[in-house]
C-alpha cells in the first residue's frame, strides 16, 4: 500500500527531531571537534600561504606600483590582524581543551587552563566575533563598490582567489558556526565591558 504525501511528509519532523536529539547528546564532542578542525584549518592556511608567497613573481612583487603599495601596507591591514586573532583564538582554545580533558583534575596547570579558557570565551564575543563580522562585511561592500580601492585586479597575479576567501569570507562563517556549535562555560561580558575591550583593541590597531 502506497503512503500518502502527508504520511511521507510527517516523517520529516521526526527525522530532524532525532537529529536534534543526537546533536544535543553529543554537543560537547561536536564542539570540541569543530574547534580542533578550525584550528587545523587555520594552521594549514599558514602553510599554504607561505608556499603561495614563496612562489610569487618577485619582479611583479617589487616593481608593480599597485603591488608595492599593497605590500608596504599589508601589516596595517585589519584583515591580516583578524586572521592572526582567529588563529590565536582557535589554536589556543584547542590546546586548552586538550589540557583540560587529558590532564588529571589535581594537576597544577588545570587552574591556569581554566582561567585561559574563560578569557578566550569572553574574548570571542568582545573581539573575535565582531571583528570578523566587521572585516568581512566591510571588505565585500568596498570590493563591490570600488574594488580598486581595496583589492586591485593586479593583486590577483600574486594572490589566488582561495586566499582572498580565506581572509575575507570564511572567518565570518566560522564565527557564526562557533555560536551555534560551541556553548561557553562562562557567562559573557557585559555590553559596557565588551565595548571598552573593542575600543582599546581598535585604538591599539590604529596606532
PDB file of C-alpha atoms in Angstrom, residues 7-200:
ATOM      1  CA  UNK A   7       2.293  10.435   5.659  1.00  0.00           C
ATOM      2  CA  UNK A   8       5.658  10.780   3.944  1.00  0.00           C
ATOM      3  CA  UNK A   9       5.983  14.422   4.959  1.00  0.00           C
ATOM      4  CA  UNK A  10       5.052  13.610   8.542  1.00  0.00           C
ATOM      5  CA  UNK A  11       8.277  11.616   8.807  1.00  0.00           C
ATOM      6  CA  UNK A  12      10.398  14.736   8.214  1.00  0.00           C
ATOM      7  CA  UNK A  13       9.832  16.422  11.630  1.00  0.00           C
ATOM      8  CA  UNK A  14      10.574  13.144  13.391  1.00  0.00           C
ATOM      9  CA  UNK A  15      13.730  12.741  11.320  1.00  0.00           C
ATOM     10  CA  UNK A  16      15.002  16.205  12.136  1.00  0.00           C
ATOM     11  CA  UNK A  17      13.879  15.753  15.718  1.00  0.00           C
ATOM     12  CA  UNK A  18      16.081  12.679  16.037  1.00  0.00           C
ATOM     13  CA  UNK A  19      18.990  14.624  14.537  1.00  0.00           C
ATOM     14  CA  UNK A  20      18.403  17.401  17.065  1.00  0.00           C
ATOM     15  CA  UNK A  21      18.330  14.893  19.899  1.00  0.00           C
ATOM     16  CA  UNK A  22      21.547  13.315  18.657  1.00  0.00           C
ATOM     17  CA  UNK A  23      23.152  16.758  18.384  1.00  0.00           C
ATOM     18  CA  UNK A  24      22.176  17.672  21.949  1.00  0.00           C
ATOM     19  CA  UNK A  25      23.520  14.364  23.240  1.00  0.00           C
ATOM     20  CA  UNK A  26      26.910  14.787  21.595  1.00  0.00           C
ATOM     21  CA  UNK A  27      27.074  18.579  21.561  1.00  0.00           C
ATOM     22  CA  UNK A  28      30.289  18.800  23.574  1.00  0.00           C
ATOM     23  CA  UNK A  29      32.077  16.303  21.343  1.00  0.00           C
ATOM     24  CA  UNK A  30      30.846  18.123  18.240  1.00  0.00           C
ATOM     25  CA  UNK A  31      32.011  21.445  19.687  1.00  0.00           C
ATOM     26  CA  UNK A  32      35.464  20.086  20.517  1.00  0.00           C
ATOM     27  CA  UNK A  33      35.754  18.525  17.072  1.00  0.00           C
ATOM     28  CA  UNK A  34      34.763  21.812  15.456  1.00  0.00           C
ATOM     29  CA  UNK A  35      37.313  23.795  17.468  1.00  0.00           C
ATOM     30  CA  UNK A  36      40.133  21.375  16.638  1.00  0.00           C
ATOM     31  CA  UNK A  37      39.143  21.239  12.966  1.00  0.00           C
ATOM     32  CA  UNK A  38      39.099  25.026  12.751  1.00  0.00           C
ATOM     33  CA  UNK A  39      42.500  25.274  14.427  1.00  0.00           C
ATOM     34  CA  UNK A  40      43.961  22.724  11.992  1.00  0.00           C
ATOM     35  CA  UNK A  41      42.362  24.590   9.094  1.00  0.00           C
ATOM     36  CA  UNK A  42      43.992  27.862  10.132  1.00  0.00           C
ATOM     37  CA  UNK A  43      47.371  26.204  10.594  1.00  0.00           C
ATOM     38  CA  UNK A  44      47.067  24.736   7.105  1.00  0.00           C
ATOM     39  CA  UNK A  45      46.242  28.168   5.698  1.00  0.00           C
ATOM     40  CA  UNK A  46      49.507  29.449   7.161  1.00  0.00           C
ATOM     41  CA  UNK A  47      51.426  26.694   5.376  1.00  0.00           C
ATOM     42  CA  UNK A  48      49.541  27.207   2.102  1.00  0.00           C
ATOM     43  CA  UNK A  49      50.006  30.971   2.324  1.00  0.00           C
ATOM     44  CA  UNK A  50      53.734  30.556   2.859  1.00  0.00           C
ATOM     45  CA  UNK A  51      54.003  28.224  -0.135  1.00  0.00           C
ATOM     46  CA  UNK A  52      51.931  30.613  -2.260  1.00  0.00           C
ATOM     47  CA  UNK A  53      54.020  33.665  -1.451  1.00  0.00           C
ATOM     48  CA  UNK A  54      57.290  31.783  -1.882  1.00  0.00           C
ATOM     49  CA  UNK A  55      56.297  31.102  -5.489  1.00  0.00           C
ATOM     50  CA  UNK A  56      55.232  34.639  -6.397  1.00  0.00           C
ATOM     51  CA  UNK A  57      56.768  36.513  -9.292  1.00  0.00           C
ATOM     52  CA  UNK A  58      59.300  38.693  -7.477  1.00  0.00           C
ATOM     53  CA  UNK A  59      59.663  41.072 -10.405  1.00  0.00           C
ATOM     54  CA  UNK A  60      55.963  41.895 -10.252  1.00  0.00           C
ATOM     55  CA  UNK A  61      56.025  41.925  -6.458  1.00  0.00           C
ATOM     56  CA  UNK A  62      58.742  44.571  -6.255  1.00  0.00           C
ATOM     57  CA  UNK A  63      58.204  46.639  -9.396  1.00  0.00           C
ATOM     58  CA  UNK A  64      54.449  46.908  -9.923  1.00  0.00           C
ATOM     59  CA  UNK A  65      53.272  50.144  -8.196  1.00  0.00           C
ATOM     60  CA  UNK A  66      49.884  48.769  -7.091  1.00  0.00           C
ATOM     61  CA  UNK A  67      51.512  45.665  -5.640  1.00  0.00           C
ATOM     62  CA  UNK A  68      54.221  47.726  -3.963  1.00  0.00           C
ATOM     63  CA  UNK A  69      51.649  49.873  -2.154  1.00  0.00           C
ATOM     64  CA  UNK A  70      49.725  46.776  -1.114  1.00  0.00           C
ATOM     65  CA  UNK A  71      52.909  45.083   0.113  1.00  0.00           C
ATOM     66  CA  UNK A  72      54.070  48.068   2.140  1.00  0.00           C
ATOM     67  CA  UNK A  73      50.693  48.462   3.864  1.00  0.00           C
ATOM     68  CA  UNK A  74      49.950  44.762   4.366  1.00  0.00           C
ATOM     69  CA  UNK A  75      50.905  44.687   8.047  1.00  0.00           C
ATOM     70  CA  UNK A  76      48.415  47.510   8.679  1.00  0.00           C
ATOM     71  CA  UNK A  77      45.579  45.610   7.016  1.00  0.00           C
ATOM     72  CA  UNK A  78      42.894  44.755   9.572  1.00  0.00           C
ATOM     73  CA  UNK A  79      42.085  41.602   7.587  1.00  0.00           C
ATOM     74  CA  UNK A  80      45.541  40.270   8.446  1.00  0.00           C
ATOM     75  CA  UNK A  81      45.047  41.214  12.088  1.00  0.00           C
ATOM     76  CA  UNK A  82      41.708  39.437  12.110  1.00  0.00           C
ATOM     77  CA  UNK A  83      43.350  36.332  10.705  1.00  0.00           C
ATOM     78  CA  UNK A  84      46.004  36.408  13.425  1.00  0.00           C
ATOM     79  CA  UNK A  85      43.303  36.863  16.074  1.00  0.00           C
ATOM     80  CA  UNK A  86      41.325  33.869  14.823  1.00  0.00           C
ATOM     81  CA  UNK A  87      44.423  31.691  14.550  1.00  0.00           C
ATOM     82  CA  UNK A  88      45.451  32.586  18.108  1.00  0.00           C
ATOM     83  CA  UNK A  89      41.921  32.050  19.397  1.00  0.00           C
ATOM     84  CA  UNK A  90      41.242  28.627  17.883  1.00  0.00           C
ATOM     85  CA  UNK A  91      44.713  27.202  18.397  1.00  0.00           C
ATOM     86  CA  UNK A  92      44.698  28.442  21.990  1.00  0.00           C
ATOM     87  CA  UNK A  93      41.216  27.047  22.629  1.00  0.00           C
ATOM     88  CA  UNK A  94      42.149  23.679  21.110  1.00  0.00           C
ATOM     89  CA  UNK A  95      45.279  23.356  23.239  1.00  0.00           C
ATOM     90  CA  UNK A  96      43.413  24.420  26.380  1.00  0.00           C
ATOM     91  CA  UNK A  97      40.573  21.951  25.782  1.00  0.00           C
ATOM     92  CA  UNK A  98      43.121  19.189  25.254  1.00  0.00           C
ATOM     93  CA  UNK A  99      44.799  20.036  28.542  1.00  0.00           C
ATOM     94  CA  UNK A 100      41.512  20.140  30.433  1.00  0.00           C
ATOM     95  CA  UNK A 101      40.381  16.774  29.077  1.00  0.00           C
ATOM     96  CA  UNK A 102      43.674  14.891  29.408  1.00  0.00           C
ATOM     97  CA  UNK A 103      45.388  16.310  32.494  1.00  0.00           C
ATOM     98  CA  UNK A 104      44.312  14.930  35.892  1.00  0.00           C
ATOM     99  CA  UNK A 105      41.923  17.240  37.813  1.00  0.00           C
ATOM    100  CA  UNK A 106      44.519  17.914  40.503  1.00  0.00           C
ATOM    101  CA  UNK A 107      47.240  18.915  38.039  1.00  0.00           C
ATOM    102  CA  UNK A 108      48.781  22.281  38.891  1.00  0.00           C
ATOM    103  CA  UNK A 109      48.169  23.606  35.378  1.00  0.00           C
ATOM    104  CA  UNK A 110      44.405  22.978  35.367  1.00  0.00           C
ATOM    105  CA  UNK A 111      43.641  26.214  37.215  1.00  0.00           C
ATOM    106  CA  UNK A 112      45.545  28.286  34.655  1.00  0.00           C
ATOM    107  CA  UNK A 113      43.999  26.371  31.749  1.00  0.00           C
ATOM    108  CA  UNK A 114      40.502  27.096  33.072  1.00  0.00           C
ATOM    109  CA  UNK A 115      41.331  30.773  33.511  1.00  0.00           C
ATOM    110  CA  UNK A 116      42.740  30.949  29.995  1.00  0.00           C
ATOM    111  CA  UNK A 117      39.689  29.233  28.502  1.00  0.00           C
ATOM    112  CA  UNK A 118      37.458  31.654  30.377  1.00  0.00           C
ATOM    113  CA  UNK A 119      39.484  34.521  28.927  1.00  0.00           C
ATOM    114  CA  UNK A 120      39.137  33.089  25.403  1.00  0.00           C
ATOM    115  CA  UNK A 121      35.399  32.534  25.792  1.00  0.00           C
ATOM    116  CA  UNK A 122      34.876  36.111  26.900  1.00  0.00           C
ATOM    117  CA  UNK A 123      37.128  37.484  24.167  1.00  0.00           C
ATOM    118  CA  UNK A 124      35.084  35.689  21.499  1.00  0.00           C
ATOM    119  CA  UNK A 125      32.058  37.971  21.808  1.00  0.00           C
ATOM    120  CA  UNK A 126      34.188  41.004  22.635  1.00  0.00           C
ATOM    121  CA  UNK A 127      36.790  40.819  19.858  1.00  0.00           C
ATOM    122  CA  UNK A 128      36.756  37.717  17.639  1.00  0.00           C
ATOM    123  CA  UNK A 129      33.112  37.741  16.534  1.00  0.00           C
ATOM    124  CA  UNK A 130      32.580  41.498  15.990  1.00  0.00           C
ATOM    125  CA  UNK A 131      35.953  41.882  14.305  1.00  0.00           C
ATOM    126  CA  UNK A 132      35.284  39.050  11.850  1.00  0.00           C
ATOM    127  CA  UNK A 133      31.854  40.462  11.097  1.00  0.00           C
ATOM    128  CA  UNK A 134      33.280  43.927  10.511  1.00  0.00           C
ATOM    129  CA  UNK A 135      36.197  42.773   8.342  1.00  0.00           C
ATOM    130  CA  UNK A 136      34.171  40.526   6.048  1.00  0.00           C
ATOM    131  CA  UNK A 137      31.211  42.870   5.625  1.00  0.00           C
ATOM    132  CA  UNK A 138      33.371  45.941   5.073  1.00  0.00           C
ATOM    133  CA  UNK A 139      35.699  44.231   2.623  1.00  0.00           C
ATOM    134  CA  UNK A 140      32.963  42.869   0.366  1.00  0.00           C
ATOM    135  CA  UNK A 141      30.993  46.103   0.479  1.00  0.00           C
ATOM    136  CA  UNK A 142      34.008  48.149  -0.634  1.00  0.00           C
ATOM    137  CA  UNK A 143      35.039  45.406  -3.080  1.00  0.00           C
ATOM    138  CA  UNK A 144      31.716  45.639  -4.919  1.00  0.00           C
ATOM    139  CA  UNK A 145      31.585  49.434  -4.644  1.00  0.00           C
ATOM    140  CA  UNK A 146      35.137  50.394  -5.592  1.00  0.00           C
ATOM    141  CA  UNK A 147      37.318  47.356  -5.997  1.00  0.00           C
ATOM    142  CA  UNK A 148      40.484  49.238  -6.912  1.00  0.00           C
ATOM    143  CA  UNK A 149      40.376  50.958  -3.551  1.00  0.00           C
ATOM    144  CA  UNK A 150      40.736  47.765  -1.544  1.00  0.00           C
ATOM    145  CA  UNK A 151      41.705  44.858  -3.829  1.00  0.00           C
ATOM    146  CA  UNK A 152      43.080  45.898  -7.252  1.00  0.00           C
ATOM    147  CA  UNK A 153      42.907  43.360 -10.061  1.00  0.00           C
ATOM    148  CA  UNK A 154      46.684  43.449 -10.275  1.00  0.00           C
ATOM    149  CA  UNK A 155      46.854  41.687  -6.899  1.00  0.00           C
ATOM    150  CA  UNK A 156      45.251  38.595  -8.429  1.00  0.00           C
ATOM    151  CA  UNK A 157      48.563  37.974 -10.186  1.00  0.00           C
ATOM    152  CA  UNK A 158      50.018  37.198  -6.774  1.00  0.00           C
ATOM    153  CA  UNK A 159      47.112  36.293  -4.511  1.00  0.00           C
ATOM    154  CA  UNK A 160      44.862  33.394  -5.600  1.00  0.00           C
ATOM    155  CA  UNK A 161      41.092  33.623  -5.182  1.00  0.00           C
ATOM    156  CA  UNK A 162      41.021  30.938  -2.479  1.00  0.00           C
ATOM    157  CA  UNK A 163      43.329  33.033  -0.304  1.00  0.00           C
ATOM    158  CA  UNK A 164      41.050  36.037  -0.643  1.00  0.00           C
ATOM    159  CA  UNK A 165      38.090  33.968   0.568  1.00  0.00           C
ATOM    160  CA  UNK A 166      40.201  32.520   3.369  1.00  0.00           C
ATOM    161  CA  UNK A 167      40.785  36.027   4.693  1.00  0.00           C
ATOM    162  CA  UNK A 168      37.514  37.753   3.818  1.00  0.00           C
ATOM    163  CA  UNK A 169      34.739  35.142   3.601  1.00  0.00           C
ATOM    164  CA  UNK A 170      35.337  32.095   5.763  1.00  0.00           C
ATOM    165  CA  UNK A 171      36.076  33.954   9.034  1.00  0.00           C
ATOM    166  CA  UNK A 172      32.501  35.182   9.354  1.00  0.00           C
ATOM    167  CA  UNK A 173      31.113  31.708   8.565  1.00  0.00           C
ATOM    168  CA  UNK A 174      33.443  30.194  11.142  1.00  0.00           C
ATOM    169  CA  UNK A 175      32.359  32.525  13.950  1.00  0.00           C
ATOM    170  CA  UNK A 176      28.659  32.008  13.186  1.00  0.00           C
ATOM    171  CA  UNK A 177      29.153  28.237  13.304  1.00  0.00           C
ATOM    172  CA  UNK A 178      31.008  28.743  16.567  1.00  0.00           C
ATOM    173  CA  UNK A 179      27.953  30.499  18.013  1.00  0.00           C
ATOM    174  CA  UNK A 180      25.774  27.540  17.022  1.00  0.00           C
ATOM    175  CA  UNK A 181      28.046  24.649  17.953  1.00  0.00           C
ATOM    176  CA  UNK A 182      30.114  25.836  20.901  1.00  0.00           C
ATOM    177  CA  UNK A 183      28.435  26.552  24.200  1.00  0.00           C
ATOM    178  CA  UNK A 184      30.624  28.658  26.527  1.00  0.00           C
ATOM    179  CA  UNK A 185      31.043  27.537  30.107  1.00  0.00           C
ATOM    180  CA  UNK A 186      31.392  31.078  31.429  1.00  0.00           C
ATOM    181  CA  UNK A 187      28.907  33.923  31.200  1.00  0.00           C
ATOM    182  CA  UNK A 188      29.589  36.625  28.582  1.00  0.00           C
ATOM    183  CA  UNK A 189      30.937  40.020  29.498  1.00  0.00           C
ATOM    184  CA  UNK A 190      28.598  42.944  29.916  1.00  0.00           C
ATOM    185  CA  UNK A 191      27.947  45.173  26.917  1.00  0.00           C
ATOM    186  CA  UNK A 192      29.880  48.009  28.560  1.00  0.00           C
ATOM    187  CA  UNK A 193      32.954  45.855  29.183  1.00  0.00           C
ATOM    188  CA  UNK A 194      32.811  44.429  25.659  1.00  0.00           C
ATOM    189  CA  UNK A 195      32.645  47.922  24.171  1.00  0.00           C
ATOM    190  CA  UNK A 196      35.641  49.015  26.239  1.00  0.00           C
ATOM    191  CA  UNK A 197      37.655  45.992  25.073  1.00  0.00           C
ATOM    192  CA  UNK A 198      36.720  46.612  21.439  1.00  0.00           C
ATOM    193  CA  UNK A 199      37.615  50.286  21.734  1.00  0.00           C
ATOM    194  CA  UNK A 200      41.010  49.520  23.271  1.00  0.00           C
TER     195      UNK A 200
END
